[in-house]
Amino acid sequence: MSSISGPEVPGVLCEQPARSVRGAHTEHRLIEGDNLAVMAALMPDLGGTIKLVYIDPPYNTGKNFTYGDKMGEGWSEMMHPRLVAAHQLLREDGAIVIHIDEHEVAQLTLMLDEIFGRENRLGTIVWDKGNPKGDAKAIAVQHESIVCFAKDKSQFHPLQQDKPNVEAMLDKAAALMKTMGRVMLPPDLAQAASRYRLPEFALGPHRRARTLGDINKAFGHWLKTQRSFRPGERAYAKIDTNGAVFQAVSMAWPNKKKAPDSYFIPLKHPTTGRACPVPQRGWRNPPATMDRLLAENRIVFGADETTQPRRKYFLSEVRTEGVPSILRDGSSDDRRLAKLGVPFDHPKPLSVATRIVRWFTHQSTDIVLDFFAGSGTTGHAVLAENRTRRAGLRFVLIQRAEVVGEKSAAQRAGFQTVIEMTHARLSRAIAQMDTEAEPCPNEDRGFIVERLQS
Ligand SMILES: C[S@@+](CC[C@H](N)C(=O)[O-])C[C@H]1O[C@@H](n2cnc3c(N)ncnc32)[C@H](O)[C@@H]1O
């Protein structure tokens, strides 16, 4: 039990053991109460410790869902003190990530500029939901915004994500390398022959031991058929003698100003020993770097000295990339929640929430706070991410006991308040995870329930 003595909202957090799930063995928390008062109560213990505040506040659409979403002018007044409290709860290397739509995105960004400082903007992700709103008279909006600010940008970790197709490409290359020397049809002929039923006597004479050239051709054919791959990924289309996948990039001096004289030393072809052509404006790198690249087998030569050498960039060294400003995800979690028996209106998709949790947490014991918990998607995402990453991230969710809409699906399903839905979703998701594949040791699949009492 922790108490606060703030002048405005003194409150005490009381554990509710009967509602907790594996209460003795968990660090996750679900707290019932108004989020401003609860954050004040958390401040003595958690002030300056939260790595990620991830929230999805009411958008002020003027409609009512499972929860009320009609605040008019009062929206900013409601949000401002809560964002100030979030700022105080964040660690110096933490960040806040907020879902919002066109109704309040401008107002929200201005408020964050004031509280967090413009210099701490991390950017806004445009979440493309792929489905324009049907009732629009003006532009049919098909996106929402995810506004991201660091507490102190200079201390925030670099935002990176795994490139989606790298593993598949490396696996394919490794599989093809295993066919080296095997007696097979050359790739072009094999592809053409696959369209006809040709007798063995016609094909047989063409079979020969597979070379690296054949393997590269087969890899190129395969890449062409991978429609979901992006141009940047397709560029890694070559395999070298060691089986490493690479792209060959020009090593020409990039500036208009002429390169120094030492940047014009020709490279010798490794088999003919003759000088290869130097780019017109010289090399991009000084001689020492060129020597290192040569020694590390990072320069690719043509069949003879007539081809200008290029630099190799290995796919295995660029497994991650920056987080782009557009997130395409048209999924809906209505079915997932229906399966869990929790008919909450417009839950955020778990696929979006897990990505946010993955990108914006860094150490394996980071704390994630969501003080507009709704159906508990953020908690579910933390549980899922912990399993994927074998991590020990902790969630703190706050949700008030808001009465569900009159005659809503939630009411028909027997729920009286939103916090009951949060609890049901989390405990049922955990029950489901309990039955899934072997959990990792010490996986925290529980949560303590607390209630703010004033
Ligand atoms: C847009 S919903 C969040 C939905 C959630 N991201 C999900 O995926 O299910 C906003 C939630 O904030 C809750 N809420 C609004 N004002 C609150 C307050 N002052 N304190 C605590 N919860 C509040 C509402 O009851 C509602 O459940």
CSV table of N, CA, C and O in Angstrom, one decimal, residues 50-91:
chain,number,residue,atom,x,y,z
A,50,ILE,N,9.4,5.6,-15.3
A,50,ILE,CA,8.6,5.0,-16.4
A,50,ILE,C,9.4,5.2,-17.7
A,50,ILE,O,9.7,6.3,-18.1
A,51,LYS,N,9.6,4.1,-18.5
A,51,LYS,CA,10.3,4.2,-19.8
A,51,LYS,C,9.4,4.7,-20.9
A,51,LYS,O,9.7,5.5,-21.7
A,52,LEU,N,8.1,4.1,-20.8
A,52,LEU,CA,7.2,4.4,-21.9
A,52,LEU,C,5.8,4.7,-21.3
A,52,LEU,O,5.3,3.9,-20.6
A,53,VAL,N,5.3,5.9,-21.6
A,53,VAL,CA,3.9,6.2,-21.4
A,53,VAL,C,3.2,6.0,-22.7
A,53,VAL,O,3.5,6.7,-23.7
A,54,TYR,N,2.3,5.1,-22.8
A,54,TYR,CA,1.6,4.8,-24.1
A,54,TYR,C,0.1,4.9,-23.9
A,54,TYR,O,-0.4,4.1,-23.1
A,55,ILE,N,-0.5,5.9,-24.4
A,55,ILE,CA,-1.9,6.1,-24.1
A,55,ILE,C,-2.7,6.3,-25.4
A,55,ILE,O,-2.2,6.7,-26.5
A,56,ASP,N,-4.0,6.1,-25.2
A,56,ASP,CA,-5.0,6.2,-26.3
A,56,ASP,C,-6.2,6.9,-25.6
A,56,ASP,O,-7.1,6.2,-25.2
A,57,PRO,N,-6.1,8.2,-25.5
A,57,PRO,CA,-7.1,8.9,-24.7
A,57,PRO,C,-8.4,9.0,-25.5
A,57,PRO,O,-8.4,8.7,-26.7
A,58,PRO,N,-9.5,9.4,-24.9
A,58,PRO,CA,-10.7,9.7,-25.7
A,58,PRO,C,-10.3,10.7,-26.7
A,58,PRO,O,-9.6,11.7,-26.5
A,59,TYR,N,-10.9,10.5,-28.0
A,59,TYR,CA,-10.5,11.4,-29.1
A,59,TYR,C,-11.3,12.7,-29.2
A,59,TYR,O,-11.1,13.5,-30.0
A,60,ASN,N,-12.4,12.7,-28.3
A,60,ASN,CA,-13.3,13.9,-28.4
A,60,ASN,C,-14.0,13.9,-29.7
A,60,ASN,O,-14.1,15.0,-30.3
A,61,THR,N,-14.5,12.8,-30.1
A,61,THR,CA,-15.2,12.7,-31.4
A,61,THR,C,-16.7,13.2,-31.3
A,61,THR,O,-17.3,13.4,-32.3
A,62,GLY,N,-17.2,13.4,-30.1
A,62,GLY,CA,-18.5,13.9,-29.9
A,62,GLY,C,-19.5,12.7,-29.9
A,62,GLY,O,-20.7,12.9,-29.8
A,63,LYS,N,-19.0,11.5,-29.9
A,63,LYS,CA,-19.9,10.3,-29.9
A,63,LYS,C,-19.7,9.6,-28.5
A,63,LYS,O,-18.8,9.9,-27.8
A,64,ASN,N,-20.5,8.6,-28.3
A,64,ASN,CA,-20.3,7.8,-27.1
A,64,ASN,C,-20.1,6.4,-27.5
A,64,ASN,O,-20.9,5.8,-28.3
A,65,PHE,N,-19.1,5.8,-26.9
A,65,PHE,CA,-18.8,4.4,-27.2
A,65,PHE,C,-19.0,3.6,-25.9
A,65,PHE,O,-19.9,4.0,-25.1
A,66,THR,N,-18.2,2.5,-25.7
A,66,THR,CA,-18.3,1.8,-24.4
A,66,THR,C,-18.0,2.8,-23.3
A,66,THR,O,-18.5,2.8,-22.2
A,67,TYR,N,-17.2,3.8,-23.6
A,67,TYR,CA,-16.8,4.9,-22.7
A,67,TYR,C,-17.3,6.2,-23.4
A,67,TYR,O,-17.5,6.3,-24.6
A,68,GLY,N,-17.4,7.3,-22.6
A,68,GLY,CA,-17.8,8.6,-23.1
A,68,GLY,C,-16.7,9.2,-23.9
A,68,GLY,O,-15.6,9.2,-23.6
A,69,ASP,N,-17.1,9.9,-25.0
A,69,ASP,CA,-16.1,10.6,-25.9
A,69,ASP,C,-16.6,11.9,-26.3
A,69,ASP,O,-16.4,12.3,-27.5
A,70,LYS,N,-17.3,12.6,-25.4
A,70,LYS,CA,-17.9,13.9,-25.8
A,70,LYS,C,-17.4,14.9,-24.7
A,70,LYS,O,-17.9,14.9,-23.6
A,71,MET,N,-16.4,15.6,-25.1
A,71,MET,CA,-15.9,16.6,-24.0
A,71,MET,C,-15.9,18.0,-24.5
A,71,MET,O,-15.7,18.9,-23.7
A,72,GLY,N,-16.0,18.2,-25.8
A,72,GLY,CA,-16.0,19.6,-26.3
A,72,GLY,C,-14.7,20.3,-25.9
A,72,GLY,O,-13.6,19.8,-25.8
A,73,GLU,N,-15.0,21.6,-25.4
A,73,GLU,CA,-13.9,22.4,-25.0
A,73,GLU,C,-13.1,21.9,-23.8
A,73,GLU,O,-11.9,22.2,-23.6
A,74,GLY,N,-13.7,21.0,-23.1
A,74,GLY,CA,-13.1,20.5,-21.8
A,74,GLY,C,-12.0,19.5,-22.1
A,74,GLY,O,-11.3,19.2,-21.2
A,75,TRP,N,-11.8,19.1,-23.3
A,75,TRP,CA,-10.8,18.1,-23.6
A,75,TRP,C,-9.4,18.5,-23.2
A,75,TRP,O,-8.7,17.8,-22.5
A,76,SER,N,-9.0,19.7,-23.6
A,76,SER,CA,-7.6,20.2,-23.3
A,76,SER,C,-7.5,20.3,-21.8
A,76,SER,O,-6.4,20.0,-21.3
A,77,GLU,N,-8.5,20.8,-21.2
A,77,GLU,CA,-8.4,21.0,-19.7
A,77,GLU,C,-8.2,19.7,-19.0
A,77,GLU,O,-7.5,19.6,-18.0
A,78,MET,N,-8.9,18.6,-19.5
A,78,MET,CA,-8.8,17.3,-19.0
A,78,MET,C,-7.3,16.8,-19.2
A,78,MET,O,-6.7,16.3,-18.3
A,79,MET,N,-6.8,17.0,-20.5
A,79,MET,CA,-5.6,16.4,-20.8
A,79,MET,C,-4.4,17.0,-20.2
A,79,MET,O,-3.4,16.3,-19.8
A,80,HIS,N,-4.4,18.3,-20.1
A,80,HIS,CA,-3.2,19.1,-19.7
A,80,HIS,C,-2.5,18.6,-18.4
A,80,HIS,O,-1.3,18.2,-18.4
A,81,PRO,N,-3.3,18.5,-17.3
A,81,PRO,CA,-2.6,18.1,-16.1
A,81,PRO,C,-2.2,16.6,-16.1
A,81,PRO,O,-1.2,16.2,-15.5
A,82,ARG,N,-2.8,15.8,-16.9
A,82,ARG,CA,-2.5,14.4,-17.0
A,82,ARG,C,-1.1,14.3,-17.8
A,82,ARG,O,-0.3,13.4,-17.5
A,83,LEU,N,-0.9,15.1,-18.8
A,83,LEU,CA,0.3,15.1,-19.5
A,83,LEU,C,1.5,15.6,-18.7
A,83,LEU,O,2.6,15.1,-18.7
A,84,VAL,N,1.2,16.6,-17.8
A,84,VAL,CA,2.2,17.1,-16.9
A,84,VAL,C,2.6,16.0,-15.9
A,84,VAL,O,3.8,15.7,-15.7
A,85,ALA,N,1.6,15.2,-15.4
A,85,ALA,CA,1.9,14.1,-14.5
A,85,ALA,C,2.7,13.1,-15.2
A,85,ALA,O,3.7,12.5,-14.7
A,86,ALA,N,2.3,12.8,-16.5
A,86,ALA,CA,3.1,11.8,-17.3
A,86,ALA,C,4.5,12.2,-17.4
A,86,ALA,O,5.4,11.3,-17.3
A,87,HIS,N,4.7,13.4,-17.7
A,87,HIS,CA,6.1,14.0,-17.8
A,87,HIS,C,6.9,13.7,-16.6
A,87,HIS,O,8.1,13.3,-16.6
A,88,GLN,N,6.3,13.9,-15.4
A,88,GLN,CA,7.0,13.7,-14.1
A,88,GLN,C,7.3,12.2,-13.9
A,88,GLN,O,8.3,11.9,-13.2
A,89,LEU,N,6.4,11.4,-14.4
A,89,LEU,CA,6.6,10.0,-14.1
A,89,LEU,C,7.7,9.4,-15.0
A,89,LEU,O,8.2,8.3,-14.7
A,90,LEU,N,7.9,10.0,-16.1
A,90,LEU,CA,8.9,9.4,-17.1
A,90,LEU,C,10.3,9.5,-16.6
A,90,LEU,O,10.7,10.4,-15.9
A,91,ARG,N,11.1,8.5,-17.0
A,91,ARG,CA,12.5,8.5,-16.8
A,91,ARG,C,13.1,9.5,-17.7
A,91,ARG,O,12.6,9.8,-18.8
